[in-house]
Amino acid sequence: MPPRPLTQLTLALLKPDLTANSIKVNKVFSHIQQNDFNIVAHKTLLWSKSDAEAFYGEHRGKFFFERLCGYMTSGHFHALILEKPDAILGWRALIGPTHPPRARINAPDTLRSLYGMTDTRNSFHGSDAVDTATKEIRFFFPEFDLEKWQKDQKDQKDQQKQ
Ligand SMILES: Nc1nc2c(ncn2[C@@H]2O[C@H](COP(=O)(O)OP(=O)(O)OP(=O)(O)O)[C@@H](O)[C@H]2O)c(=O)[nH]1
Ligand SMILES: Nc1ncnc2c1ncn2[C@@H]1O[C@H](COP(=O)(O)OP(=O)(O)O)[C@@H](O)[C@H]1O
Ligand SMILES: [Mg+2]
């Protein structure tokens, strides 16, 4: 029995514009499965302005901050914990560059190219690093036992070394 590959978790969002279109949502979940991501946790939620400002605090003061918070509070959206051996980079590669208009030129097969509308309304989010993924998973899924998941991964890694 080949050892189970070690995996990584990332936080993915299907933003409100996309979530409002069930046909597109179904297509995106097919992309997720076809790209071998395991959905570890999934919820839909509606943000208050303070939720959006807290999550995107790193962008406070930038010219697009208000429109970003307005966009992210404009309707329900899906939050997912995705698992795969290289989940963080893998999901970022699948959703593509931040700005859909540019993605349609430079990365036409990515999800933001296929479904995104404008620089702000780009339909997807993905954690951009290991520590960001930990922070973002805790932000959306405080109920998820991340410590247990990380311990199980470490135990599995130790067993494979033996
Ligand atoms: N650097 C910079 N870029 C800007 C500024 N205002 C708008 N932009 C960019 O130009 C793009 C088009 O601006 P808008 O027409 O206001 O936005 P939009 O095309 O309706 O789409 P949204 O990005 O969803 O607002 C935006 O997505 C921004 O990336 C600005 O003041 N400074
Ligand atoms: N130049 C911009 N114009 C409009 N909206 C932007 C711009 N840059 C970023 N945004 C919005 O802010 C969100 C967060 O920005 P950033 O963290 O830089 O990108 P990413 O979501 O790809 O990590 C983007 O997903 C997008 O919705
Ligand atoms: Mg980012």
Tab-separated table of C-alpha atoms and ligand atoms in Angstrom:
chain	number	residue	atom	x	y	z
A	1	MET	CA	0.000	0.000	0.000
A	2	PRO	CA	1.788	3.211	-1.124
A	3	PRO	CA	1.996	5.767	1.715
A	4	ARG	CA	-0.719	8.445	1.605
A	5	PRO	CA	0.907	11.702	0.324
A	6	LEU	CA	1.263	14.467	2.869
A	7	THR	CA	-1.204	17.241	2.157
A	8	GLN	CA	-1.710	20.936	2.807
A	9	LEU	CA	-4.830	23.009	3.550
A	10	THR	CA	-5.828	26.302	1.975
A	11	LEU	CA	-8.763	28.701	2.399
A	12	ALA	CA	-10.804	29.316	-0.739
A	13	LEU	CA	-13.679	31.746	-1.305
A	14	LEU	CA	-16.230	31.769	-4.071
A	15	LYS	CA	-17.132	35.441	-3.899
A	16	PRO	CA	-20.728	36.814	-3.947
A	17	ASP	CA	-21.042	37.449	-7.693
A	18	LEU	CA	-20.144	33.851	-8.442
A	19	THR	CA	-22.174	32.409	-5.550
A	20	ALA	CA	-25.284	34.123	-6.922
A	21	ASN	CA	-25.015	32.032	-10.117
A	22	SER	CA	-25.722	28.364	-9.268
A	23	ILE	CA	-24.740	27.176	-12.758
A	24	LYS	CA	-21.282	28.767	-12.368
A	25	VAL	CA	-21.002	27.425	-8.792
A	26	ASN	CA	-21.649	23.871	-10.042
A	27	LYS	CA	-19.003	24.317	-12.736
A	28	VAL	CA	-16.491	25.579	-10.179
A	29	PHE	CA	-17.113	22.608	-7.876
A	30	SER	CA	-16.436	20.375	-10.912
A	31	HIS	CA	-13.131	22.220	-11.486
A	32	ILE	CA	-12.276	21.652	-7.800
A	33	GLN	CA	-12.929	17.895	-8.093
A	34	GLN	CA	-11.198	17.558	-11.483
A	35	ASN	CA	-8.120	19.175	-9.955
A	36	ASP	CA	-8.093	16.613	-7.127
A	37	PHE	CA	-8.829	19.020	-4.283
A	38	ASN	CA	-10.552	17.435	-1.274
A	39	ILE	CA	-13.211	19.690	0.300
A	40	VAL	CA	-12.486	19.357	4.040
A	41	ALA	CA	-15.021	21.969	5.165
A	42	HIS	CA	-17.608	24.175	3.471
A	43	LYS	CA	-19.979	26.914	4.615
A	44	THR	CA	-21.908	29.780	3.049
A	45	LEU	CA	-22.043	33.080	4.878
A	46	LEU	CA	-23.035	36.711	4.600
A	47	TRP	CA	-20.520	39.277	5.856
A	48	SER	CA	-21.099	42.554	7.682
A	49	LYS	CA	-18.954	45.530	6.657
A	50	SER	CA	-16.808	45.015	9.769
A	51	ASP	CA	-16.203	41.360	8.824
A	52	ALA	CA	-14.964	42.427	5.371
A	53	GLU	CA	-12.800	45.213	6.812
A	54	ALA	CA	-11.278	42.779	9.310
A	55	PHE	CA	-10.439	40.130	6.726
A	56	TYR	CA	-9.048	42.589	4.159
A	57	GLY	CA	-7.374	44.851	6.750
A	58	GLU	CA	-4.050	44.588	4.880
A	59	HIS	CA	-5.630	46.672	2.098
A	60	ARG	CA	-7.124	49.418	4.282
A	61	GLY	CA	-6.300	52.807	2.751
A	62	LYS	CA	-5.816	51.477	-0.763
A	63	PHE	CA	-8.034	53.091	-3.426
A	64	PHE	CA	-10.066	49.906	-3.927
A	65	PHE	CA	-10.635	49.074	-0.199
A	66	GLU	CA	-14.174	50.534	-0.014
A	67	ARG	CA	-15.324	48.926	-3.259
A	68	LEU	CA	-13.756	45.612	-2.183
A	69	CYS	CA	-15.661	45.655	1.133
A	70	GLY	CA	-18.852	46.680	-0.676
A	71	TYR	CA	-18.405	43.783	-3.095
A	72	MET	CA	-17.687	41.238	-0.359
A	73	THR	CA	-20.808	42.254	1.604
A	74	SER	CA	-23.079	42.312	-1.465
A	75	GLY	CA	-24.357	38.755	-0.958
A	76	HIS	CA	-23.761	35.267	0.432
A	77	PHE	CA	-20.546	33.523	-0.529
A	78	HIS	CA	-18.955	30.082	-0.168
A	79	ALA	CA	-15.942	29.487	2.099
A	80	LEU	CA	-14.062	26.201	1.694
A	81	ILE	CA	-11.086	24.470	3.268
A	82	LEU	CA	-9.407	22.651	0.356
A	83	GLU	CA	-6.849	19.864	0.829
A	84	LYS	CA	-4.228	18.610	-1.626
A	85	PRO	CA	-0.446	17.942	-1.531
A	86	ASP	CA	0.240	21.510	-2.767
A	87	ALA	CA	-3.130	23.063	-1.987
A	88	ILE	CA	-1.979	26.671	-1.459
A	89	LEU	CA	-0.021	27.121	-4.682
A	90	GLY	CA	-2.306	24.706	-6.526
A	91	TRP	CA	-5.434	26.749	-5.760
A	92	ARG	CA	-3.689	30.043	-6.490
A	93	ALA	CA	-2.576	28.608	-9.860
A	94	LEU	CA	-6.104	27.397	-10.641
A	95	ILE	CA	-7.798	30.741	-9.821
A	96	GLY	CA	-5.066	32.687	-11.630
A	97	PRO	CA	-3.879	36.300	-11.420
A	98	THR	CA	-5.764	38.848	-9.303
A	99	HIS	CA	-7.210	40.847	-12.202
A	100	PRO	CA	-9.547	38.964	-14.603
A	101	PRO	CA	-9.059	41.329	-17.552
A	102	ARG	CA	-5.325	40.616	-17.450
A	103	ALA	CA	-5.896	36.933	-16.661
A	104	ARG	CA	-7.915	36.654	-19.877
A	105	ILE	CA	-4.736	37.647	-21.726
A	106	ASN	CA	-2.025	35.968	-19.639
A	107	ALA	CA	-3.845	32.982	-18.044
A	108	PRO	CA	-6.978	32.236	-20.088
A	109	ASP	CA	-7.764	28.827	-18.529
A	110	THR	CA	-7.816	30.070	-14.936
A	111	LEU	CA	-11.027	30.489	-12.941
A	112	ARG	CA	-10.708	34.268	-12.608
A	113	SER	CA	-10.244	34.488	-16.375
A	114	LEU	CA	-13.280	32.277	-16.988
A	115	TYR	CA	-15.636	33.690	-14.325
A	116	GLY	CA	-14.174	36.954	-12.969
A	117	MET	CA	-15.582	40.310	-14.091
A	118	THR	CA	-13.380	43.237	-13.072
A	119	ASP	CA	-10.247	43.946	-11.010
A	120	THR	CA	-12.286	44.044	-7.821
A	121	ARG	CA	-15.058	41.629	-8.706
A	122	ASN	CA	-12.709	38.753	-9.482
A	123	SER	CA	-14.939	35.989	-8.026
A	124	PHE	CA	-12.309	34.003	-6.104
A	125	HIS	CA	-9.939	34.197	-3.160
A	126	GLY	CA	-7.110	31.840	-2.201
A	127	SER	CA	-4.652	32.014	0.697
A	128	ASP	CA	-1.268	33.228	-0.532
A	129	ALA	CA	1.048	31.467	1.954
A	130	VAL	CA	1.155	28.818	4.716
A	131	ASP	CA	0.792	31.299	7.584
A	132	THR	CA	-1.969	33.182	5.738
A	133	ALA	CA	-3.825	29.913	5.175
A	134	THR	CA	-3.627	29.104	8.905
A	135	LYS	CA	-4.904	32.583	9.797
A	136	GLU	CA	-7.674	32.516	7.194
A	137	ILE	CA	-8.836	28.994	8.084
A	138	ARG	CA	-9.100	30.070	11.733
A	139	PHE	CA	-10.963	33.229	10.649
A	140	PHE	CA	-13.661	31.342	8.720
A	141	PHE	CA	-13.657	27.986	10.521
A	142	PRO	CA	-12.878	28.594	14.224
A	143	GLU	CA	-14.704	25.310	14.877
A	144	PHE	CA	-12.274	23.323	12.700
A	145	ASP	CA	-9.638	21.443	14.786
A	146	LEU	CA	-6.609	22.645	12.831
A	147	GLU	CA	-4.211	21.528	15.566
A	148	LYS	CA	-5.522	17.946	15.317
A	149	TRP	CA	-5.210	18.006	11.527
A	150	GLN	CA	-1.623	19.308	11.774
A	151	LYS	CA	-0.752	16.663	14.415
A	152	ASP	CA	-2.185	13.888	12.215
A	153	GLN	CA	-0.034	15.139	9.312
A	154	LYS	CA	3.069	15.159	11.551
A	155	ASP	CA	2.344	11.651	12.878
A	156	GLN	CA	1.898	10.427	9.308
A	157	LYS	CA	5.218	12.075	8.292
A	158	ASP	CA	7.018	10.463	11.265
A	159	GLN	CA	5.536	7.039	10.431
A	160	GLN	CA	6.678	7.344	6.803
A	161	LYS	CA	10.224	8.066	8.005
A	162	GLN	CA	10.361	4.777	9.922
B	1	LIG	N1	-3.953	52.753	-9.461
B	1	LIG	C1	-5.277	53.052	-9.517
B	1	LIG	N2	-6.087	52.263	-10.218
B	1	LIG	C2	-7.394	52.581	-10.217
B	1	LIG	C3	-7.931	53.692	-9.558
B	1	LIG	N3	-9.281	53.706	-9.755
B	1	LIG	C4	-9.565	52.633	-10.517
B	1	LIG	N4	-8.423	51.945	-10.781
B	1	LIG	C5	-8.285	50.680	-11.509
B	1	LIG	O1	-9.011	50.744	-12.697
B	1	LIG	C6	-9.959	49.656	-12.712
B	1	LIG	C7	-11.226	50.182	-13.318
B	1	LIG	O2	-11.689	51.185	-12.413
B	1	LIG	P1	-13.280	51.300	-12.203
B	1	LIG	O3	-13.893	51.562	-13.555
B	1	LIG	O4	-13.529	52.232	-11.078
B	1	LIG	O5	-13.643	49.850	-11.694
B	1	LIG	P2	-14.541	48.822	-12.499
B	1	LIG	O6	-13.924	48.521	-13.841
B	1	LIG	O7	-15.975	49.263	-12.458
B	1	LIG	O8	-14.383	47.507	-11.689
B	1	LIG	P3	-14.106	47.317	-10.162
B	1	LIG	O9	-12.614	47.044	-10.090
B	1	LIG	O10	-14.934	46.128	-9.753
B	1	LIG	O11	-14.503	48.599	-9.457
B	1	LIG	C8	-10.195	49.252	-11.246
B	1	LIG	O12	-10.551	47.889	-11.141
B	1	LIG	C9	-8.838	49.546	-10.632
B	1	LIG	O13	-7.962	48.410	-10.739
B	1	LIG	C10	-7.023	54.539	-8.850
B	1	LIG	O14	-7.401	55.544	-8.271
B	1	LIG	N5	-5.695	54.167	-8.856
B	2	LIG	N1	-5.949	47.227	-8.413
B	2	LIG	C1	-7.105	46.756	-7.912
B	2	LIG	N2	-8.274	47.272	-8.337
B	2	LIG	C2	-9.457	46.804	-7.859
B	2	LIG	N3	-9.567	45.823	-6.954
B	2	LIG	C3	-8.423	45.259	-6.510
B	2	LIG	C4	-7.146	45.691	-6.955
B	2	LIG	N4	-6.185	44.921	-6.336
B	2	LIG	C5	-6.852	44.062	-5.533
B	2	LIG	N5	-8.193	44.231	-5.631
B	2	LIG	C6	-9.219	43.472	-4.895
B	2	LIG	O1	-8.725	43.187	-3.600
B	2	LIG	C7	-8.620	41.754	-3.408
B	2	LIG	C8	-7.379	41.429	-2.573
B	2	LIG	O2	-6.237	41.921	-3.258
B	2	LIG	P1	-4.887	41.040	-3.288
B	2	LIG	O3	-4.702	40.360	-1.973
B	2	LIG	O4	-3.823	41.936	-3.827
B	2	LIG	O5	-5.202	39.958	-4.445
B	2	LIG	P2	-5.511	38.383	-4.288
B	2	LIG	O6	-6.978	38.290	-3.963
B	2	LIG	O7	-5.205	37.843	-5.659
B	2	LIG	O8	-4.610	37.843	-3.188
B	2	LIG	C9	-8.541	41.184	-4.815
B	2	LIG	O9	-8.983	39.835	-4.871
B	2	LIG	C10	-9.495	42.123	-5.563
B	2	LIG	O10	-10.854	41.740	-5.305
B	3	MG	MG	-4.307	38.505	-1.382
